[in-house]
Short mmCIF file of C-alpha atoms and ligand atoms in Angstrom, two decimals:
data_model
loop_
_atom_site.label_atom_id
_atom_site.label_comp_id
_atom_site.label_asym_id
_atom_site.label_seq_id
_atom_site.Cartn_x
_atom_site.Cartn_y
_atom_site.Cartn_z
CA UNK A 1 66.56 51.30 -9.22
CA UNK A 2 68.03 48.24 -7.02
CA UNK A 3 66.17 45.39 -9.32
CA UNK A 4 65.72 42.49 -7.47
CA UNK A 5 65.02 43.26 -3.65
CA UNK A 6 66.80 40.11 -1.17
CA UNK A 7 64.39 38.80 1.40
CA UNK A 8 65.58 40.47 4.83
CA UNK A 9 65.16 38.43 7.80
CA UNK A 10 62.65 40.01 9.20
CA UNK A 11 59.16 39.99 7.56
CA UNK A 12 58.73 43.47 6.07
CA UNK A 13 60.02 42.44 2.50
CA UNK A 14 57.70 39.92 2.01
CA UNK A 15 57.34 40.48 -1.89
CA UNK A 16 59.89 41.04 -4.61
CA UNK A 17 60.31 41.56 -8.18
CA UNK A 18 61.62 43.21 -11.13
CA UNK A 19 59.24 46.44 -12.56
CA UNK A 20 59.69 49.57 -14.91
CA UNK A 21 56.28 51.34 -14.82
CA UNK A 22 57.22 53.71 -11.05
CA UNK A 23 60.16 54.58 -9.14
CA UNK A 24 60.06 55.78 -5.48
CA UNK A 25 62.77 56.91 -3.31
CA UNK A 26 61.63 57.00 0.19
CA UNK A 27 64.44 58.91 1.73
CA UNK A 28 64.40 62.20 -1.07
CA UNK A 29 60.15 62.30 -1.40
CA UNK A 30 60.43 61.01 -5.19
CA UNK A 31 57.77 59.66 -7.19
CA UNK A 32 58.16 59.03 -11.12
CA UNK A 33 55.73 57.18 -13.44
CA UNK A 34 58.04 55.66 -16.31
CA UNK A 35 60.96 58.00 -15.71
CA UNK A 36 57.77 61.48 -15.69
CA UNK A 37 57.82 63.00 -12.15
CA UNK A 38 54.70 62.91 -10.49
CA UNK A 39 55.10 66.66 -10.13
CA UNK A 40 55.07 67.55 -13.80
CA UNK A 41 52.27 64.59 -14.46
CA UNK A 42 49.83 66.04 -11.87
CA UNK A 43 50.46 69.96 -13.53
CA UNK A 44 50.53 68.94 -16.89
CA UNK A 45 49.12 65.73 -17.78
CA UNK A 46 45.45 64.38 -18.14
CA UNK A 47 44.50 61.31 -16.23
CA UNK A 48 43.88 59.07 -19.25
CA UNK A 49 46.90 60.63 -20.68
CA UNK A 50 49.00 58.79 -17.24
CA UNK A 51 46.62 55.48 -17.93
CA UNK A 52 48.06 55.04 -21.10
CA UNK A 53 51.84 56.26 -19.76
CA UNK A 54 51.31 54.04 -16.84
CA UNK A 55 50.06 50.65 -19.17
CA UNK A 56 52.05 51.42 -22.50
CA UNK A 57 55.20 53.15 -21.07
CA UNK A 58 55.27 56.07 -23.25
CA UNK A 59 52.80 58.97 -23.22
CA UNK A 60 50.76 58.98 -25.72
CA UNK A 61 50.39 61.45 -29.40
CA UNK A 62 47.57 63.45 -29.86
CA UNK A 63 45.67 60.83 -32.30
CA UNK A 64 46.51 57.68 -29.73
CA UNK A 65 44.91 59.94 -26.39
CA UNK A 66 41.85 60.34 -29.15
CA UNK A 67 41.23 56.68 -30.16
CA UNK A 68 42.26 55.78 -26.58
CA UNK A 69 38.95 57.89 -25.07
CA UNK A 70 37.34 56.66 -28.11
CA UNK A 71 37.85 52.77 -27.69
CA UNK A 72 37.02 52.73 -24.25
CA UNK A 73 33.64 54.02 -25.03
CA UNK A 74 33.16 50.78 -26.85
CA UNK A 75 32.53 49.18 -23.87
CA UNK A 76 31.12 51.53 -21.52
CA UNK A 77 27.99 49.27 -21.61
CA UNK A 78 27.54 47.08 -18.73
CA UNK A 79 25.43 43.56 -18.73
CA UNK A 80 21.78 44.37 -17.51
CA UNK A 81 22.03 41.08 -15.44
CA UNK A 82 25.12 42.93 -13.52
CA UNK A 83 22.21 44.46 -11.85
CA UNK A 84 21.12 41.45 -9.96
CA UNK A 85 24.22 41.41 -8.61
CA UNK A 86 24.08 44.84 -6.74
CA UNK A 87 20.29 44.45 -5.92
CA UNK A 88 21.32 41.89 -3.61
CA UNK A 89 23.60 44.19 -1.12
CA UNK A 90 22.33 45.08 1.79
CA UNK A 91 22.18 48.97 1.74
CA UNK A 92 24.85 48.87 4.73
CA UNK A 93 27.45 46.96 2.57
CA UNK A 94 30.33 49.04 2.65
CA UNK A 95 30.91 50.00 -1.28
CA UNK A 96 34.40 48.36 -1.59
CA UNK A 97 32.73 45.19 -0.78
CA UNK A 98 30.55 45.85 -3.71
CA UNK A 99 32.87 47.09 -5.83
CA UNK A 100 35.19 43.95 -5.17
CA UNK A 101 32.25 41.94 -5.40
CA UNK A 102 31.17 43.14 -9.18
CA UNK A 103 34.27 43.43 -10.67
CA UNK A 104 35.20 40.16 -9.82
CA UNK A 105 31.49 39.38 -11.48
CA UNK A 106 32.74 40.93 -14.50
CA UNK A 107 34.64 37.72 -15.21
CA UNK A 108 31.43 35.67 -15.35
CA UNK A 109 29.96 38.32 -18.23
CA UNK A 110 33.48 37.98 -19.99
CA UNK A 111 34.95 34.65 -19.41
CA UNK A 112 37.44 34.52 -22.14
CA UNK A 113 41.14 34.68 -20.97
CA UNK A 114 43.12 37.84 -22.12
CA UNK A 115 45.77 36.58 -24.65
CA UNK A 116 49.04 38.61 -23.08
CA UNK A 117 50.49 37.66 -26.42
CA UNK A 118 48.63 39.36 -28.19
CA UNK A 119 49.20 43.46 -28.44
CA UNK A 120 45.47 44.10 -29.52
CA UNK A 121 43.74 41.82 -26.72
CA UNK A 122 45.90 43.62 -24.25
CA UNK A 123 45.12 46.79 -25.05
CA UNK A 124 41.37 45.78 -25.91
CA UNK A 125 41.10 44.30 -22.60
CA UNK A 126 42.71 47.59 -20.91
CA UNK A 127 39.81 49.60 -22.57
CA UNK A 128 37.44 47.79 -21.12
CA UNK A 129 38.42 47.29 -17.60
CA UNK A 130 38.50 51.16 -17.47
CA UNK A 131 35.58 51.52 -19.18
CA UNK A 132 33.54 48.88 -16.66
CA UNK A 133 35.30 49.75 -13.41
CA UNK A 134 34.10 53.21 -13.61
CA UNK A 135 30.73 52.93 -14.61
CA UNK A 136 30.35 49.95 -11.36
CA UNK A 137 32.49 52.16 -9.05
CA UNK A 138 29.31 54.95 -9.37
CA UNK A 139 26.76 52.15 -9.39
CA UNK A 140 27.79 51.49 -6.19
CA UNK A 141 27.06 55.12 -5.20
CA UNK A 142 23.70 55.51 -6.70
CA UNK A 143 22.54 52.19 -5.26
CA UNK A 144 23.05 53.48 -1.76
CA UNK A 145 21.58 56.44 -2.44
CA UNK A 146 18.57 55.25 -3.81
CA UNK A 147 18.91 56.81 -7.63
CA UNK A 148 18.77 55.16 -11.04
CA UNK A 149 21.52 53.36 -12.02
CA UNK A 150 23.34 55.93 -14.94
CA UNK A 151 25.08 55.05 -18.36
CA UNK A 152 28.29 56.57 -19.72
CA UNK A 153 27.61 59.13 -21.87
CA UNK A 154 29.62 58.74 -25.05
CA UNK A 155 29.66 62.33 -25.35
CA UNK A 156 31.99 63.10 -22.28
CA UNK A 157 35.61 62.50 -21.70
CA UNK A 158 36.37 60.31 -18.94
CA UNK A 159 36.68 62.05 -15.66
CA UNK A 160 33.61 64.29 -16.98
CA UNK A 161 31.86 60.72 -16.86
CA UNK A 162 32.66 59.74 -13.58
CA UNK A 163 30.83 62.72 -12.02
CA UNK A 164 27.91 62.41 -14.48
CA UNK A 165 27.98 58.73 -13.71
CA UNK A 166 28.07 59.93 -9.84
CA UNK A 167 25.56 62.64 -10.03
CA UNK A 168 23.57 63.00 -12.93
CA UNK A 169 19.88 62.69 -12.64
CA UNK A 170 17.26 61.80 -15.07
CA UNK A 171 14.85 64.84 -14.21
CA UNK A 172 17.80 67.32 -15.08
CA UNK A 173 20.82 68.17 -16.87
CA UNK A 174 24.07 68.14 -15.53
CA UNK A 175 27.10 70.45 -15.76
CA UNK A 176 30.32 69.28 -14.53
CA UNK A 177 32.19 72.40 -12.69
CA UNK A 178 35.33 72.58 -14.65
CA UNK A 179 37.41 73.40 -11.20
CA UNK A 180 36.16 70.14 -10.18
CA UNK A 181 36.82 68.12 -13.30
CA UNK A 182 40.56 69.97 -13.30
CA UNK A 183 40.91 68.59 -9.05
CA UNK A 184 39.69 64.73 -10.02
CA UNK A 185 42.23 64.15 -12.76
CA UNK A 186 45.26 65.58 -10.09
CA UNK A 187 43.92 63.24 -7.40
CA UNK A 188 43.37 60.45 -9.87
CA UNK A 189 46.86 60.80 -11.37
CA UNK A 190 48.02 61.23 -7.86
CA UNK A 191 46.97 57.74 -6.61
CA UNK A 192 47.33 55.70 -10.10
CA UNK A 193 50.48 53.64 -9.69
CA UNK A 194 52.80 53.52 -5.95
CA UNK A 195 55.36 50.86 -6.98
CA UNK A 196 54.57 47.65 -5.09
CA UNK A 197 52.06 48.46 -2.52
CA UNK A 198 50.12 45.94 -0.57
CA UNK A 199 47.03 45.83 -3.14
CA UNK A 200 49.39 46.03 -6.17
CA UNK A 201 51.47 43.50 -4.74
CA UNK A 202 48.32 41.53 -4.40
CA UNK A 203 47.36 42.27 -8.05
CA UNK A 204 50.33 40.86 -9.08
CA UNK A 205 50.14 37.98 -6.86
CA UNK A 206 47.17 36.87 -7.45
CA UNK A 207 47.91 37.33 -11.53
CA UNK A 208 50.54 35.18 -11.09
CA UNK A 209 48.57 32.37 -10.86
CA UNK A 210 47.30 33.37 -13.95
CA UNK A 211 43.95 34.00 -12.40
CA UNK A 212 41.69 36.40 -14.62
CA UNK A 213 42.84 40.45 -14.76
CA UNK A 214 39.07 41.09 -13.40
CA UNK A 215 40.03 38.35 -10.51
CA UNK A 216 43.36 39.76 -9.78
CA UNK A 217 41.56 43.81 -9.74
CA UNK A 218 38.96 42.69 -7.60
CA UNK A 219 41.76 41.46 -5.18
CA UNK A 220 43.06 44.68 -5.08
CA UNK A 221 40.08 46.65 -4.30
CA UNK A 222 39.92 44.08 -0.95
CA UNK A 223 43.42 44.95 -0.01
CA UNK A 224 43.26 48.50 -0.76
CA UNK A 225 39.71 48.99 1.64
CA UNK A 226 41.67 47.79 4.68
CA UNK A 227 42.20 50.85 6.92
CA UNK A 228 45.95 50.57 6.90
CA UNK A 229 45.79 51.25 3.21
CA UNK A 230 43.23 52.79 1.13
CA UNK A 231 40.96 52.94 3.50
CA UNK A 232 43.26 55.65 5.54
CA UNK A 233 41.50 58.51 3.33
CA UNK A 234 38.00 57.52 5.17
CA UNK A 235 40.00 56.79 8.57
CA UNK A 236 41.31 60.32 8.19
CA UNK A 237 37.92 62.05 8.03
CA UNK A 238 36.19 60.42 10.44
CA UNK A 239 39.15 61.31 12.54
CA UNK A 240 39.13 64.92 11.77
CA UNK A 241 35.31 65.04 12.83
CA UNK A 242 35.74 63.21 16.03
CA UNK A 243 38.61 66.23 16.51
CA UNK A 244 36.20 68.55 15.25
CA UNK A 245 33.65 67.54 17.55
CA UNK A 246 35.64 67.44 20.41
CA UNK A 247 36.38 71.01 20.57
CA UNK A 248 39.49 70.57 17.74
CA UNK A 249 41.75 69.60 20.65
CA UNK A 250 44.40 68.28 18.38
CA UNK A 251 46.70 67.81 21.39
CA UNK A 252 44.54 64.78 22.68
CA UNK A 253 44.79 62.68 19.69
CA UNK A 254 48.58 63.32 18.79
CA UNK A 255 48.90 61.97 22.99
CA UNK A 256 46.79 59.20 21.80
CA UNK A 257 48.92 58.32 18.76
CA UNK A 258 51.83 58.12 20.65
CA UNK A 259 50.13 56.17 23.83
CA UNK A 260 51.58 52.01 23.21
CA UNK A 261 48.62 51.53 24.88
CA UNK A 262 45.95 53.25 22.89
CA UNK A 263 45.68 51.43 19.33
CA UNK A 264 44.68 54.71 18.13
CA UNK A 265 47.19 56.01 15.30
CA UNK A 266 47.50 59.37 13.61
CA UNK A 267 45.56 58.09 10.16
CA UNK A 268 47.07 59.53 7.25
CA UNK A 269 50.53 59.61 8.70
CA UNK A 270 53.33 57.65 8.10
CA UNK A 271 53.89 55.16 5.61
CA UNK A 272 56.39 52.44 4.88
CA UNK A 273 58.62 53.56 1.98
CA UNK A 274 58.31 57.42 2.94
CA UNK A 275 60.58 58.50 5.40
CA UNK A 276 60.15 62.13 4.05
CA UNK A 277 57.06 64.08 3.17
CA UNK A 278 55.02 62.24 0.78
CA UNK A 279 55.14 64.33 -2.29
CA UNK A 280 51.78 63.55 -3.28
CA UNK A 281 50.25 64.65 0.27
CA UNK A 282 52.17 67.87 -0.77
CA UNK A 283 50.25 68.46 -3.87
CA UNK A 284 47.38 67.44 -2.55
CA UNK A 285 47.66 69.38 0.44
CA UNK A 286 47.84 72.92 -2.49
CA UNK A 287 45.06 71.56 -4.54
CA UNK A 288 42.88 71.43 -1.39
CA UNK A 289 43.30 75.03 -0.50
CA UNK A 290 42.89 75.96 -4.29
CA UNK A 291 39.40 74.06 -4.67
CA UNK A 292 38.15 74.65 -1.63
CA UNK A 293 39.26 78.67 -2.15
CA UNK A 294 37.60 78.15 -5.87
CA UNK A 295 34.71 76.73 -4.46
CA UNK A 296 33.93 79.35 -1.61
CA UNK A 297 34.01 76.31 1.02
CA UNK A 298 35.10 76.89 4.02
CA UNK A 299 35.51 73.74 5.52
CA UNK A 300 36.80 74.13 9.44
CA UNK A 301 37.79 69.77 9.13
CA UNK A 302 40.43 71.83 6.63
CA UNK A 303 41.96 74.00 9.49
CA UNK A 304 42.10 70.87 11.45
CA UNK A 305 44.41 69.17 9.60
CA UNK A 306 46.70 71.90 8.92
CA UNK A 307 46.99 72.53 13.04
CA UNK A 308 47.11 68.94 13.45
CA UNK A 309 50.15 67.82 10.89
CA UNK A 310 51.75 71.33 12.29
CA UNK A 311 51.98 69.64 15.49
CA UNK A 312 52.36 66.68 14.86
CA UNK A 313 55.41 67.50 12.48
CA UNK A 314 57.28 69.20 15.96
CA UNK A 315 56.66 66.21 17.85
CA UNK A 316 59.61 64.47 19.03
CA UNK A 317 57.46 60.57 18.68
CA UNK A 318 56.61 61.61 14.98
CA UNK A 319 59.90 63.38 14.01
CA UNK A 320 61.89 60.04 15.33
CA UNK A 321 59.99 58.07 13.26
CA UNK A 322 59.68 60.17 10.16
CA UNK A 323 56.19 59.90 10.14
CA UNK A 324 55.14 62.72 7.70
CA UNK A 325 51.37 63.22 5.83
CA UNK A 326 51.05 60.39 3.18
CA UNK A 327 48.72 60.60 0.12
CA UNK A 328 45.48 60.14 2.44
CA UNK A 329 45.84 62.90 4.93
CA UNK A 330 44.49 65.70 2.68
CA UNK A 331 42.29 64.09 -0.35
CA UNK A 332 39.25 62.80 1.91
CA UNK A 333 39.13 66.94 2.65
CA UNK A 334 39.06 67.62 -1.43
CA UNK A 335 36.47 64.48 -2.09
CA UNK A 336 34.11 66.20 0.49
CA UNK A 337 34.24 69.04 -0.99
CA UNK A 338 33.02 67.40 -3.93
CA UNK A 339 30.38 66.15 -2.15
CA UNK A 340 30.90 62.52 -2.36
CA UNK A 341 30.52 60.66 0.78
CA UNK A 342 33.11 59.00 2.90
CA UNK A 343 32.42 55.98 2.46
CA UNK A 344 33.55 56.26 -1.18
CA UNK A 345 36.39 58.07 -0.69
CA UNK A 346 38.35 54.71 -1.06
CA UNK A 347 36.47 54.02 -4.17
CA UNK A 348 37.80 56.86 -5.54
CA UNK A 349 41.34 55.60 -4.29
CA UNK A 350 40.67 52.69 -6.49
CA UNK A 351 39.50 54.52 -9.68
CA UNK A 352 42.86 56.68 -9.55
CA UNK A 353 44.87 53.41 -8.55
CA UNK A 354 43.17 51.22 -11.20
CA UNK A 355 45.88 51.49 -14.16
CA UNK A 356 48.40 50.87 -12.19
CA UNK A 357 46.75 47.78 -11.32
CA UNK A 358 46.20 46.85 -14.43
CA UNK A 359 50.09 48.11 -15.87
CA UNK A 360 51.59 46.02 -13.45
CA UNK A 361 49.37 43.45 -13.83
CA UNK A 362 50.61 43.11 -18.00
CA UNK A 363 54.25 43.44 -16.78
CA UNK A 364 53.99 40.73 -14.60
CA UNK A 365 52.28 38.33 -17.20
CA UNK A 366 53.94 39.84 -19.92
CA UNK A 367 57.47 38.62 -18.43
CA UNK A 368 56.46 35.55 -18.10
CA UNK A 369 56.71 35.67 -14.30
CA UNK A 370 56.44 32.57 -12.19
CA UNK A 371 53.34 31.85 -9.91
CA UNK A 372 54.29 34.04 -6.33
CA UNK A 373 55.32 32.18 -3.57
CA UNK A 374 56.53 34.20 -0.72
CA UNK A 375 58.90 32.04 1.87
CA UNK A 376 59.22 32.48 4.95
CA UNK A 377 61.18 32.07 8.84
CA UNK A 378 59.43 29.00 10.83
CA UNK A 379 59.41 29.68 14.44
CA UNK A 380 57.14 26.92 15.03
CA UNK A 381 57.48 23.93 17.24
CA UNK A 382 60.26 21.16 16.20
CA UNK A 383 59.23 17.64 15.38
CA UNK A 384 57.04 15.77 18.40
CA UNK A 385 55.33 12.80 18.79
CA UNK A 386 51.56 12.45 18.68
CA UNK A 387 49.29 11.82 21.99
CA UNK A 388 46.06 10.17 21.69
CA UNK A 389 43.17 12.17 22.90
CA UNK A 390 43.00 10.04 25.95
CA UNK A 391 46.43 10.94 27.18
CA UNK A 392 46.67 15.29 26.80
C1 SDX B 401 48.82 54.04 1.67
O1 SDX B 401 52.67 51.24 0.43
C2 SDX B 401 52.14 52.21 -0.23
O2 SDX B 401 52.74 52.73 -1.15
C3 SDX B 401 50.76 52.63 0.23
C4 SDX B 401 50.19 53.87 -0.42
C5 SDX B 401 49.93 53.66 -1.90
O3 SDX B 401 49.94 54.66 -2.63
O4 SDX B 401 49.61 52.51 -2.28
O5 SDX B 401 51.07 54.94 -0.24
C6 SDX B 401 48.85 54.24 0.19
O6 SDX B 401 48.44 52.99 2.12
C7 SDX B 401 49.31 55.14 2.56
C8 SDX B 401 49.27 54.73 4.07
C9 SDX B 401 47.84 54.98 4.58
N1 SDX B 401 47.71 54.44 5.97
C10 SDX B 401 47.59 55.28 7.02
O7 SDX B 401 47.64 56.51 6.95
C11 SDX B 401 47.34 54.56 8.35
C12 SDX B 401 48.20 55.18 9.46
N2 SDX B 401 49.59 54.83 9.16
C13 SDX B 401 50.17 53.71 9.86
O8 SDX B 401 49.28 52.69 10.16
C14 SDX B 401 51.53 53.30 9.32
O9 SDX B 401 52.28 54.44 9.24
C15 SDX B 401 51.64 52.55 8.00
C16 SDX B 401 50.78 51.32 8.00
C17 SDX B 401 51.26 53.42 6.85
C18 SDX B 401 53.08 52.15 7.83
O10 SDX B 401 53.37 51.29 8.84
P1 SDX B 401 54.86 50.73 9.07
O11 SDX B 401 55.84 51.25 8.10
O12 SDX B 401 54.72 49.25 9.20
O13 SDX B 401 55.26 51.42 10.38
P2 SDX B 401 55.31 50.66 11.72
O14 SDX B 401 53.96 50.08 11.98
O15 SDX B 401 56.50 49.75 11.71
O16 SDX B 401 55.54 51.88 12.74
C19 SDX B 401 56.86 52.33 13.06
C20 SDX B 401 56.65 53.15 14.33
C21 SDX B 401 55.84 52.38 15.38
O17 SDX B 401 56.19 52.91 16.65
P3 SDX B 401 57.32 52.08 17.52
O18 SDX B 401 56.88 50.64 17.58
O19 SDX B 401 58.63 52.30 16.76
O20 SDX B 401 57.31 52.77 18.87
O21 SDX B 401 55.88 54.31 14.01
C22 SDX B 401 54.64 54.25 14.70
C23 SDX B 401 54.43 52.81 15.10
O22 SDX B 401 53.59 52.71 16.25
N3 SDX B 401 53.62 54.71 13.76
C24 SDX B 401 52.62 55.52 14.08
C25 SDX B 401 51.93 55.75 12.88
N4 SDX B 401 52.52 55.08 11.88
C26 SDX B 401 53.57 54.43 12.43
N5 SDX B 401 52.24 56.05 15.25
C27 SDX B 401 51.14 56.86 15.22
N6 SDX B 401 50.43 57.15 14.11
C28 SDX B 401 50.79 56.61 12.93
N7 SDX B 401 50.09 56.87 11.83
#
């Protein structure tokens, strides 16, 4: 780990700081949450199991995993008035708007400031956020399409919740498809922590003006919708489609990529620290053949892809730039088969990258770290004198 990163004097290093909780190395394709490889977290870990890694640094024993699940269910009950707050979107509103939009309500609901002294408000306050986020992130779901709202059920683990909390519906039970509960906590280990990322950067930033953790979340989920980011996993779909629809000429869209002229980029490709495959897209990319194989879907936006990143990856543009798969290009293909919609496929980026958000969030006011204050190159005008209106 290089520590402090120097300002370079061009723009691209435009935040900095010191942080223990992930470790990426761009050139060999490594990812590691608190010295765990993201390999041997995704096979073998649980994703509440990488929460409490990702937040505590260690992972945890048997009896702290149990009163973990069993303290966030203490507040798995959101304020009725919350309610008011969602019944005024518009059903259009895109749901990371909502979601950015409640969570930063949360703060009015609990106003107290956490205590980052204190051990027990910390982890109090890291119970609840996961608790809350959740049960808004499928709120925002059922609102749009027109069912009840849904409660946690105290009964289920976590992940079990969030598809209960997604699909459940008073006039029958619900049985979570164990292949399915298996595929969410890979993806949402997958996406929980990426070092510091534009919304975790934000997170942090925002923090460090010792803003609220709700405050500083709900600036994340804004960064993370933009297209460039999170919102890649929707970009990629809807790209897939259009190539779908337009007789799965692949070749047309990797000319497009490449065209200066056309602003059209491969979504899903490329990425700034990467300049090898992404090993996430690479476990992603197995999981989707294994769930979609488990779940007898054959889904022809599947076959797409594959032709499309084989091409792509013998293209001279793409090879000179190292612009390999990154985490979105094959998890908007899994979510579908899961049947939740596009437009919350970067909600679901946001449920996996919440702990991260809220890790590096502690570290940073844990440390005692100074309010952010990027600098920057002025290539403005130099010092001139004014002229009255009458005179330009
Ligand atoms: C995430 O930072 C993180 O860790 C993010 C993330 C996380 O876990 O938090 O990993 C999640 O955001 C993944 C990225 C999802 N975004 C996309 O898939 C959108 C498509 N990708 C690109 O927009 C782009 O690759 C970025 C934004 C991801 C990275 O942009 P960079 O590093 O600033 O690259 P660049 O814009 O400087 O491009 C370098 C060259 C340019 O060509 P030239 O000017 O050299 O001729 O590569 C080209 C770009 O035009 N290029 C692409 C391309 N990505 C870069 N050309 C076509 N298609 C692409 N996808």
């Amino acid at each position: 780990a290089t520590g402090m990163i120097t300002l370079d004097p061009g723009y691209k290093n435009t935040g900095s700081c010191e942080s223990a909780i992930t470790y990426l190395d761009g050139e060999q394709g490594i990812l590691r949450y608190r010295g765990y490889s993201i390999e041997d977290l995704a096979d073998k870990a649980n994703f509440l199991e990488v929460s409490y890694l990702l937040v505590f640094g260690e992972l945890p024993t048997q009896d702290q995993l149990i009163n973990f699940e069993n303290d966030i269910r203490k507040y798995t009950l959101i304020h009725e008035e919350m309610k008011d707050i969602i019944d005024g979107f518009p059903k259009s509103a895109h749901p990371m708007g909502i979601l950015a939009s409640l969570t930063s309500a949360l703060t009015a609901f609990n106003p107290r400031p956490v205590n980052v002294s204190s051990e027990k408000e910390i982890y109090n306050a890291v119970c609840k956020t996961l608790a809350k986020f959740l049960v808004l992130a499928t709120w925002v779901h059922r609102k749009r399409e027109g069912y009840p709202l849904s409660y946690y059920d105290n009964t289920k683990g976590y992940v079990e919740n969030f598809l209960h909390l997604m699909f459940a519906i008073p006039t029958e039970p619900y049985k979570e498809n164990p292949i399915i509960v298996d595929a969410l906590h890979k993806l949402f280990i997958l996406h929980a922590d990426h070092e510091q990322n534009c919304s975790t950067s934000t997170v942090r930033i925002v923090g460090s003006s010792h803003a609220g953790l709700f405050a500083s979340i709900s600036s994340g989920v804004s960064a993370l919708w933009g297209p460039l980011h999170g919102g890649a996993n929707q970009a990629v779909i809807e790209m897939l489609e259009a190539i779908k629809n337009d007789g799965g000429d692949v070749e047309k869209y990797i000319l497009k990529a490449k065209d200066k002229d056309d602003p059209f980029r491969l979504m899903g490709f490329g990425h700034r620290v990467y300049k090898n495959f992404d090993p996430r897209a690479r476990i992603i990319k197995k999981a989707a053949d294994e769930v979609l194989d488990a779940l007898g879907i054959d889904d022809p936006v599947l076959d797409i892809a594959k032709k499309l990143e084989k091409v792509a990856l013998e293209d001279e543009y793409f090879k000179s730039r190292n612009l390999y798969p990154n985490v979105d290009f094959y998890s908007g293909i899994i979510y579908r088969a899961l049947g939740i919609p596009s437009e919350m496929f970067t909600v679901m980026f946001a449920i996996g990258r919440l702990p991260g958000w809220i890790a590096q969030w502690i570290e940073m006011r844990s440390g005692g770290e100074p309010i952010g204050r990027p600098r920057q190159i002025y290539v403005g005008e130099n010092l001139r004198s004014f002229v009255p209106v009458d005179k330009r």
